[in-house]
Amino acid sequence: MLTGTSTAAAGAGALLSILRDGQARTRAELVELTGLARSTVSLRLDALLSQRWVVPGDDVISSGGRPATAFTFNKSARIVLAADLGATHARLAVTDLAATTLAEREAEMPIGRGPEAVLTWLVDTFRELLDECGRRLADVCGVGVGLPGPVEHDTGKPVNPPIMPGWDGFPVPDWLGARLGVPVLVDNDVNMMALGEYWAGRSQVEHLVYVKIGTGIGCGIISGRRLHRGAQGAAGDIGHIRVPSSDENVACRCGNIGCLEAVAGGAALAARLRAAGHETADTRDVVRLVRAGNTEAIQMIRQAGREVGVVLASIVNFFNPAMILIGGDLAGAGEHLLAGLREVIYSRSLPLATQHLSVRVSELGDRAGVVGAAVMIIEHMLSPEAVDQALSA
């Protein structure tokens, strides 16, 4: 049998979804928007107020009689922990429920150190960030994590990740959840970057492809304003598509030969430049050479852009996105990379598919992943079903 609180909670999540746009509304306005009885709206609003999901706004609205209180979404009601773990670097953040950063940390943290070492550092750093922004673990509603490899969406476990030794099948959500005591969601890092860019200002774009070109290469897909993961979460793993190239027989870390990542990824470019006598330990060193005007590095980046462009031209013809965003460390090469990409995309794609296509560099840069990880948790925890369940618990 439902209690009074449980009855009130049923449907409160849908009311919260309306208020999440940031606009303060009175009870009368909510009645008009929902078509519900005033008593029903009041019950649901009181349930949200009891948990401070909404709060009375600063303004009162008067229509000639007694001023009416307006209510607004309380973005500070809970906080989110977010992590974007790359091949060599990590970025962590504490955000509010509007994905506004309260504290942030970037550090060198090679994913190859293995899951327990990396995740122990993650937990310790999260605790430091909570202290830094004056919040407690009890305020956290969830943790979002992006990993640089294939992730089975339903379980959050990495599956045969080429650049993550020791991580295959590791129960990341369970391991972190046991130590932090909150829900944990894990996804591929490029999916998080696509979600972060979409949330931060691309929400008017229905169909978007985000391409990360760093140590490896992958893409995240926004289709119909929703993140598209595919059946198991493997959608967008373009780094292991075989491409025609002068290096088409080069071995890839996945075990195949001629993969896009092995030909045009940052690690491959750094290795070729090292062989030519340059000090390029990683992708960022490649970009440094490009910015310094090194002709060999510039030519190599442009050719890498062309090779990625071959794959993206097929995606444009198949998926017909309105926008392609380029992120990852190699995006720091700017127009040198974009020139090669655009050259091939526009020449090999159908005119109708490229008629209004925009190809540009990510605006969030290396913050896209951590923003997306926060958004993943926010959208999950603030879904109408999750809010109703939390209020009835």
CSV table of C-alpha atoms in Angstrom, one decimal:
chain,number,residue,atom,x,y,z
A,1,MET,CA,0.0,0.0,0.0
A,2,LEU,CA,1.4,3.4,-0.9
A,3,THR,CA,2.0,5.9,1.8
A,4,GLY,CA,1.1,9.6,1.5
A,5,THR,CA,4.7,10.4,0.7
A,6,SER,CA,4.9,7.7,-1.9
A,7,THR,CA,1.7,8.9,-3.5
A,8,ALA,CA,3.0,12.4,-3.7
A,9,ALA,CA,6.3,11.3,-5.1
A,10,ALA,CA,4.7,9.6,-8.0
A,11,GLY,CA,5.0,12.1,-10.8
A,12,ALA,CA,7.2,14.6,-8.9
A,13,GLY,CA,10.1,13.7,-11.2
A,14,ALA,CA,8.1,15.0,-14.2
A,15,LEU,CA,7.5,18.2,-12.4
A,16,LEU,CA,11.2,18.6,-11.6
A,17,SER,CA,12.0,18.1,-15.3
A,18,ILE,CA,9.9,21.2,-16.1
A,19,LEU,CA,11.7,23.3,-13.5
A,20,ARG,CA,15.2,22.2,-14.6
A,21,ASP,CA,15.2,24.8,-17.3
A,22,GLY,CA,16.1,27.4,-14.6
A,23,GLN,CA,12.9,29.4,-14.9
A,24,ALA,CA,11.1,30.1,-11.7
A,25,ARG,CA,7.4,29.2,-11.8
A,26,THR,CA,4.4,29.6,-9.4
A,27,ARG,CA,2.0,26.8,-8.5
A,28,ALA,CA,-0.6,28.4,-10.8
A,29,GLU,CA,1.9,28.3,-13.7
A,30,LEU,CA,2.7,24.7,-13.0
A,31,VAL,CA,-1.0,23.8,-13.0
A,32,GLU,CA,-1.4,25.5,-16.3
A,33,LEU,CA,1.7,23.8,-17.8
A,34,THR,CA,0.8,20.3,-16.6
A,35,GLY,CA,-3.0,20.4,-16.8
A,36,LEU,CA,-3.0,18.7,-13.3
A,37,ALA,CA,-5.2,19.7,-10.4
A,38,ARG,CA,-3.8,22.3,-8.1
A,39,SER,CA,-3.9,19.8,-5.2
A,40,THR,CA,-1.8,17.3,-7.2
A,41,VAL,CA,0.8,19.9,-8.2
A,42,SER,CA,1.0,21.0,-4.5
A,43,LEU,CA,1.6,17.5,-3.3
A,44,ARG,CA,4.3,16.9,-5.9
A,45,LEU,CA,5.9,20.3,-5.2
A,46,ASP,CA,5.9,19.7,-1.5
A,47,ALA,CA,7.7,16.3,-2.0
A,48,LEU,CA,10.4,18.1,-4.1
A,49,LEU,CA,10.7,20.9,-1.5
A,50,SER,CA,11.2,18.3,1.3
A,51,GLN,CA,14.4,17.1,-0.4
A,52,ARG,CA,15.4,20.6,-1.5
A,53,TRP,CA,15.3,19.5,-5.2
A,54,VAL,CA,13.4,22.8,-5.7
A,55,VAL,CA,13.5,25.9,-3.5
A,56,PRO,CA,11.4,29.1,-3.4
A,57,GLY,CA,12.8,31.7,-5.8
A,58,ASP,CA,14.0,35.1,-4.8
A,59,ASP,CA,11.2,36.8,-6.8
A,60,VAL,CA,7.5,36.9,-6.0
A,61,ILE,CA,5.0,37.4,-8.8
A,62,SER,CA,1.9,39.6,-8.3
A,63,SER,CA,-1.1,39.8,-10.5
A,64,GLY,CA,-2.9,42.4,-8.3
A,65,GLY,CA,-3.7,40.2,-5.4
A,66,ARG,CA,-1.5,38.4,-2.8
A,67,PRO,CA,2.0,37.9,-4.3
A,68,ALA,CA,2.6,34.3,-5.4
A,69,THR,CA,5.9,32.5,-4.6
A,70,ALA,CA,7.8,31.1,-7.5
A,71,PHE,CA,9.8,27.9,-7.3
A,72,THR,CA,13.0,27.1,-9.0
A,73,PHE,CA,15.3,24.1,-9.5
A,74,ASN,CA,18.0,23.9,-6.8
A,75,LYS,CA,21.2,23.0,-8.7
A,76,SER,CA,23.1,22.9,-5.4
A,77,ALA,CA,20.8,20.2,-3.9
A,78,ARG,CA,23.4,17.5,-4.7
A,79,ILE,CA,26.8,17.3,-6.3
A,80,VAL,CA,28.4,15.0,-8.9
A,81,LEU,CA,31.9,13.5,-9.1
A,82,ALA,CA,33.2,13.2,-12.7
A,83,ALA,CA,36.4,11.7,-14.2
A,84,ASP,CA,37.8,11.6,-17.7
A,85,LEU,CA,40.6,9.1,-17.8
A,86,GLY,CA,42.7,9.2,-20.9
A,87,ALA,CA,45.7,7.1,-22.1
A,88,THR,CA,48.2,9.3,-20.3
A,89,HIS,CA,46.3,12.1,-18.6
A,90,ALA,CA,43.3,12.4,-16.3
A,91,ARG,CA,40.9,15.2,-15.4
A,92,LEU,CA,38.6,15.1,-12.4
A,93,ALA,CA,35.9,17.5,-11.3
A,94,VAL,CA,33.2,18.1,-8.7
A,95,THR,CA,30.1,19.8,-10.2
A,96,ASP,CA,26.6,20.9,-9.2
A,97,LEU,CA,23.4,19.6,-10.9
A,98,ALA,CA,23.8,22.1,-13.7
A,99,ALA,CA,27.3,20.6,-14.5
A,100,THR,CA,28.9,23.8,-13.2
A,101,THR,CA,32.4,23.0,-12.0
A,102,LEU,CA,33.0,23.6,-8.2
A,103,ALA,CA,36.5,22.1,-8.1
A,104,GLU,CA,38.8,20.5,-10.7
A,105,ARG,CA,42.1,18.7,-11.1
A,106,GLU,CA,44.2,17.7,-14.1
A,107,ALA,CA,47.2,15.3,-13.7
A,108,GLU,CA,49.4,12.9,-15.5
A,109,MET,CA,48.0,9.4,-14.8
A,110,PRO,CA,48.9,6.7,-17.3
A,111,ILE,CA,46.0,4.3,-17.7
A,112,GLY,CA,48.5,1.5,-18.1
A,113,ARG,CA,49.3,1.5,-14.4
A,114,GLY,CA,46.2,-0.8,-14.0
A,115,PRO,CA,42.8,-0.4,-12.5
A,116,GLU,CA,43.5,-0.6,-8.8
A,117,ALA,CA,46.3,1.9,-8.9
A,118,VAL,CA,44.4,4.4,-11.1
A,119,LEU,CA,41.1,4.0,-9.3
A,120,THR,CA,42.7,4.3,-5.8
A,121,TRP,CA,44.3,7.6,-7.0
A,122,LEU,CA,40.8,8.6,-8.3
A,123,VAL,CA,39.1,8.1,-5.0
A,124,ASP,CA,41.8,9.9,-3.0
A,125,THR,CA,41.7,12.8,-5.5
A,126,PHE,CA,37.9,13.0,-5.3
A,127,ARG,CA,38.2,13.3,-1.5
A,128,GLU,CA,40.7,16.1,-1.8
A,129,LEU,CA,38.4,18.0,-4.3
A,130,LEU,CA,35.4,17.6,-1.9
A,131,ASP,CA,37.5,19.2,0.8
A,132,GLU,CA,38.6,21.9,-1.6
A,133,CYS,CA,35.0,23.0,-2.3
A,134,GLY,CA,33.6,22.5,1.2
A,135,ARG,CA,31.3,19.6,0.4
A,136,ARG,CA,30.8,16.1,1.9
A,137,LEU,CA,30.6,12.6,0.4
A,138,ALA,CA,27.0,12.6,1.7
A,139,ASP,CA,26.2,15.4,-0.8
A,140,VAL,CA,27.3,13.3,-3.8
A,141,CYS,CA,24.5,11.7,-5.9
A,142,GLY,CA,26.7,9.8,-8.3
A,143,VAL,CA,30.0,9.3,-10.0
A,144,GLY,CA,30.5,9.4,-13.8
A,145,VAL,CA,33.7,8.0,-15.4
A,146,GLY,CA,35.0,8.0,-19.0
A,147,LEU,CA,37.5,5.3,-20.0
A,148,PRO,CA,39.8,5.3,-23.1
A,149,GLY,CA,38.5,2.0,-24.5
A,150,PRO,CA,35.4,-0.1,-25.3
A,151,VAL,CA,33.0,-0.3,-22.4
A,152,GLU,CA,30.0,-2.6,-22.1
A,153,HIS,CA,27.3,-0.1,-21.4
A,154,ASP,CA,25.0,-2.3,-19.2
A,155,THR,CA,27.8,-3.4,-16.8
A,156,GLY,CA,30.3,-0.5,-17.1
A,157,LYS,CA,33.1,-3.1,-17.6
A,158,PRO,CA,36.0,-2.4,-20.1
A,159,VAL,CA,36.0,-5.1,-22.8
A,160,ASN,CA,39.4,-6.0,-24.4
A,161,PRO,CA,40.7,-2.4,-24.3
A,162,PRO,CA,43.8,-2.2,-26.5
A,163,ILE,CA,45.6,0.5,-24.5
A,164,MET,CA,44.4,-0.5,-21.0
A,165,PRO,CA,46.5,-3.5,-19.8
A,166,GLY,CA,44.8,-5.2,-16.8
A,167,TRP,CA,41.5,-3.5,-17.2
A,168,ASP,CA,39.6,-6.2,-19.3
A,169,GLY,CA,36.4,-7.1,-17.5
A,170,PHE,CA,37.4,-5.1,-14.3
A,171,PRO,CA,34.2,-4.2,-12.4
A,172,VAL,CA,34.8,-0.4,-12.2
A,173,PRO,CA,31.3,0.6,-11.0
A,174,ASP,CA,31.3,-2.0,-8.2
A,175,TRP,CA,34.9,-1.2,-7.1
A,176,LEU,CA,34.3,2.5,-6.9
A,177,GLY,CA,30.7,2.1,-5.5
A,178,ALA,CA,32.0,0.0,-2.6
A,179,ARG,CA,34.5,2.8,-1.7
A,180,LEU,CA,32.3,5.9,-2.3
A,181,GLY,CA,28.9,4.5,-1.5
A,182,VAL,CA,27.1,6.1,-4.4
A,183,PRO,CA,25.9,5.0,-7.9
A,184,VAL,CA,28.7,4.8,-10.5
A,185,LEU,CA,28.2,5.0,-14.3
A,186,VAL,CA,31.1,4.2,-16.7
A,187,ASP,CA,31.3,4.8,-20.4
A,188,ASN,CA,33.8,5.2,-23.3
A,189,ASP,CA,35.6,8.6,-23.0
A,190,VAL,CA,34.6,9.7,-26.5
A,191,ASN,CA,30.9,9.2,-25.7
A,192,MET,CA,31.4,11.5,-22.7
A,193,MET,CA,33.1,14.1,-24.9
A,194,ALA,CA,30.2,14.1,-27.4
A,195,LEU,CA,27.7,14.4,-24.6
A,196,GLY,CA,29.7,17.2,-23.0
A,197,GLU,CA,29.9,19.2,-26.2
A,198,TYR,CA,26.2,18.7,-26.9
A,199,TRP,CA,25.2,19.8,-23.4
A,200,ALA,CA,27.5,22.8,-23.4
A,201,GLY,CA,25.9,24.5,-26.4
A,202,ARG,CA,25.1,22.1,-29.3
A,203,SER,CA,21.7,21.1,-28.1
A,204,GLN,CA,20.1,22.7,-31.2
A,205,VAL,CA,22.0,20.2,-33.4
A,206,GLU,CA,20.1,16.9,-33.8
A,207,HIS,CA,22.8,14.9,-35.4
A,208,LEU,CA,26.4,15.4,-34.3
A,209,VAL,CA,29.7,13.4,-34.5
A,210,TYR,CA,32.5,14.1,-32.1
A,211,VAL,CA,35.9,12.7,-33.1
A,212,LYS,CA,38.7,12.3,-30.6
A,213,ILE,CA,42.2,12.2,-32.2
A,214,GLY,CA,44.7,11.6,-29.5
A,215,THR,CA,46.9,8.6,-28.7
A,216,GLY,CA,44.0,6.6,-30.3
A,217,ILE,CA,41.0,7.6,-32.4
A,218,GLY,CA,37.3,7.2,-31.7
A,219,CYS,CA,34.0,9.0,-32.2
A,220,GLY,CA,30.9,9.7,-30.2
A,221,ILE,CA,27.5,10.0,-31.9
A,222,ILE,CA,24.6,12.2,-31.0
A,223,SER,CA,21.6,11.0,-33.1
A,224,GLY,CA,18.2,12.6,-32.7
A,225,ARG,CA,19.6,14.6,-29.7
A,226,ARG,CA,20.4,11.4,-27.9
A,227,LEU,CA,23.8,9.6,-27.4
A,228,HIS,CA,23.9,6.6,-29.6
A,229,ARG,CA,25.9,3.7,-28.0
A,230,GLY,CA,24.8,0.8,-30.2
A,231,ALA,CA,23.7,-2.7,-29.0
A,232,GLN,CA,26.6,-3.2,-26.5
A,233,GLY,CA,28.2,0.2,-26.3
A,234,ALA,CA,30.7,-0.2,-29.1
A,235,ALA,CA,29.3,2.3,-31.6
A,236,GLY,CA,31.8,4.8,-32.9
A,237,ASP,CA,35.0,2.8,-32.5
A,238,ILE,CA,36.4,4.1,-35.8
A,239,GLY,CA,40.0,3.8,-34.8
A,240,HIS,CA,40.0,0.1,-35.8
A,241,ILE,CA,38.6,0.6,-39.3
A,242,ARG,CA,41.2,-0.5,-41.9
A,243,VAL,CA,42.3,2.4,-44.2
A,244,PRO,CA,44.2,2.5,-47.4
A,245,SER,CA,47.6,4.0,-46.6
A,246,SER,CA,51.3,3.8,-47.4
A,247,ASP,CA,51.5,2.2,-43.9
A,248,GLU,CA,48.5,-0.1,-44.4
A,249,ASN,CA,50.4,-3.1,-43.2
A,250,VAL,CA,51.4,-1.5,-39.9
A,251,ALA,CA,50.4,-3.6,-36.9
A,252,CYS,CA,47.8,-2.1,-34.5
A,253,ARG,CA,47.6,-2.8,-30.7
A,254,CYS,CA,44.2,-4.4,-31.3
A,255,GLY,CA,46.0,-7.3,-33.2
A,256,ASN,CA,44.9,-6.3,-36.7
A,257,ILE,CA,46.9,-4.4,-39.3
A,258,GLY,CA,46.3,-1.1,-41.1
A,259,CYS,CA,43.8,0.3,-38.5
A,260,LEU,CA,43.2,4.1,-38.7
A,261,GLU,CA,44.6,4.5,-35.2
A,262,ALA,CA,47.8,2.7,-36.1
A,263,VAL,CA,48.2,4.9,-39.2
A,264,ALA,CA,47.0,8.4,-38.0
A,265,GLY,CA,46.8,8.2,-34.2
A,266,GLY,CA,49.0,10.4,-32.1
A,267,ALA,CA,51.1,7.5,-30.8
A,268,ALA,CA,51.8,6.5,-34.4
A,269,LEU,CA,52.8,10.0,-35.5
A,270,ALA,CA,55.0,10.4,-32.4
A,271,ALA,CA,56.8,7.1,-33.2
A,272,ARG,CA,57.4,8.1,-36.9
A,273,LEU,CA,58.8,11.5,-35.9
A,274,ARG,CA,61.1,9.9,-33.3
A,275,ALA,CA,62.4,7.6,-36.0
A,276,ALA,CA,63.1,10.7,-38.0
A,277,GLY,CA,65.2,12.1,-35.1
A,278,HIS,CA,62.7,14.3,-33.3
A,279,GLU,CA,62.1,14.2,-29.5
A,280,THR,CA,58.4,13.2,-29.6
A,281,ALA,CA,57.5,11.1,-26.6
A,282,ASP,CA,53.7,11.5,-27.1
A,283,THR,CA,50.9,13.3,-29.0
A,284,ARG,CA,51.5,16.6,-27.3
A,285,ASP,CA,55.1,16.7,-28.5
A,286,VAL,CA,53.8,16.2,-32.0
A,287,VAL,CA,51.5,19.2,-31.6
A,288,ARG,CA,54.4,21.2,-30.1
A,289,LEU,CA,56.5,20.6,-33.3
A,290,VAL,CA,53.6,21.6,-35.5
A,291,ARG,CA,53.1,24.9,-33.6
A,292,ALA,CA,56.8,25.5,-33.9
A,293,GLY,CA,56.5,25.3,-37.7
A,294,ASN,CA,58.3,22.0,-38.2
A,295,THR,CA,57.6,21.2,-41.9
A,296,GLU,CA,57.9,17.4,-41.4
A,297,ALA,CA,55.4,17.4,-38.5
A,298,ILE,CA,53.0,19.7,-40.4
A,299,GLN,CA,53.0,17.5,-43.5
A,300,MET,CA,52.5,14.4,-41.2
A,301,ILE,CA,49.5,16.0,-39.5
A,302,ARG,CA,47.9,17.0,-42.8
A,303,GLN,CA,48.2,13.5,-44.1
A,304,ALA,CA,46.8,12.1,-40.8
A,305,GLY,CA,43.8,14.5,-41.3
A,306,ARG,CA,43.3,13.1,-44.8
A,307,GLU,CA,43.4,9.5,-43.5
A,308,VAL,CA,40.9,10.3,-40.8
A,309,GLY,CA,38.9,12.1,-43.4
A,310,VAL,CA,38.5,8.9,-45.5
A,311,VAL,CA,36.7,7.2,-42.7
A,312,LEU,CA,34.7,10.3,-41.8
A,313,ALA,CA,33.5,10.7,-45.4
A,314,SER,CA,31.9,7.3,-45.2
A,315,ILE,CA,30.3,8.3,-41.9
A,316,VAL,CA,29.0,11.5,-43.5
A,317,ASN,CA,27.4,9.5,-46.4
A,318,PHE,CA,26.0,6.9,-44.0
A,319,PHE,CA,24.8,9.0,-41.0
A,320,ASN,CA,24.5,12.6,-42.5
A,321,PRO,CA,25.5,14.6,-39.4
A,322,ALA,CA,25.0,18.3,-39.3
A,323,MET,CA,28.3,18.9,-37.5
A,324,ILE,CA,31.6,17.1,-36.9
A,325,LEU,CA,33.6,18.3,-33.9
A,326,ILE,CA,37.3,17.4,-33.6
A,327,GLY,CA,38.8,17.0,-30.1
A,328,GLY,CA,41.7,15.2,-28.5
A,329,ASP,CA,45.3,16.3,-28.2
A,330,LEU,CA,45.9,16.4,-32.0
A,331,ALA,CA,43.1,18.9,-32.3
A,332,GLY,CA,45.7,21.3,-30.9
A,333,ALA,CA,47.3,21.3,-34.4
A,334,GLY,CA,44.3,23.4,-35.5
A,335,GLU,CA,43.9,24.2,-39.2
A,336,HIS,CA,46.8,22.0,-40.3
A,337,LEU,CA,44.7,19.0,-39.2
A,338,LEU,CA,41.3,20.4,-40.3
A,339,ALA,CA,42.7,21.2,-43.8
A,340,GLY,CA,43.4,17.5,-44.4
A,341,LEU,CA,40.1,16.4,-42.9
A,342,ARG,CA,38.0,18.9,-44.9
A,343,GLU,CA,39.8,18.2,-48.1
A,344,VAL,CA,38.8,14.5,-48.1
A,345,ILE,CA,35.4,14.8,-46.4
A,346,TYR,CA,34.0,17.4,-48.9
A,347,SER,CA,35.5,15.7,-51.9
A,348,ARG,CA,34.4,12.1,-51.1
A,349,SER,CA,30.9,12.8,-49.6
A,350,LEU,CA,27.7,13.3,-51.4
A,351,PRO,CA,26.8,17.0,-52.1
A,352,LEU,CA,23.5,16.7,-50.2
A,353,ALA,CA,25.2,15.3,-47.1
A,354,THR,CA,27.8,18.1,-47.0
A,355,GLN,CA,25.5,21.0,-48.1
A,356,HIS,CA,25.2,22.3,-44.5
A,357,LEU,CA,27.9,20.3,-42.8
A,358,SER,CA,30.2,22.1,-40.3
A,359,VAL,CA,33.6,20.6,-39.4
A,360,ARG,CA,35.3,22.4,-36.6
A,361,VAL,CA,37.4,22.0,-33.5
A,362,SER,CA,35.7,21.3,-30.1
A,363,GLU,CA,34.9,24.4,-28.1
A,364,LEU,CA,35.3,22.7,-24.7
A,365,GLY,CA,38.7,21.3,-25.6
A,366,ASP,CA,40.1,18.8,-23.0
A,367,ARG,CA,37.2,19.6,-20.6
A,368,ALA,CA,34.6,18.0,-22.8
A,369,GLY,CA,35.0,14.5,-21.3
A,370,VAL,CA,34.7,15.6,-17.7
A,371,VAL,CA,31.6,17.7,-18.5
A,372,GLY,CA,30.0,14.8,-20.3
A,373,ALA,CA,30.7,12.4,-17.4
A,374,ALA,CA,28.9,14.8,-15.0
A,375,VAL,CA,26.0,15.2,-17.5
A,376,MET,CA,25.7,11.4,-17.7
A,377,ILE,CA,25.1,11.2,-14.0
A,378,ILE,CA,22.9,14.3,-13.8
A,379,GLU,CA,20.6,12.9,-16.6
A,380,HIS,CA,20.4,9.5,-14.9
A,381,MET,CA,19.8,10.7,-11.4
A,382,LEU,CA,17.3,13.4,-12.4
A,383,SER,CA,15.3,11.3,-14.7
A,384,PRO,CA,11.6,11.4,-13.7
A,385,GLU,CA,11.7,7.7,-12.7
A,386,ALA,CA,14.9,8.1,-10.6
A,387,VAL,CA,13.5,11.2,-8.8
A,388,ASP,CA,10.2,9.4,-8.0
A,389,GLN,CA,12.1,6.4,-6.7
A,390,ALA,CA,14.3,8.5,-4.5
A,391,LEU,CA,11.4,10.4,-3.0
A,392,SER,CA,9.5,7.3,-2.2
A,393,ALA,CA,12.4,5.4,-0.6
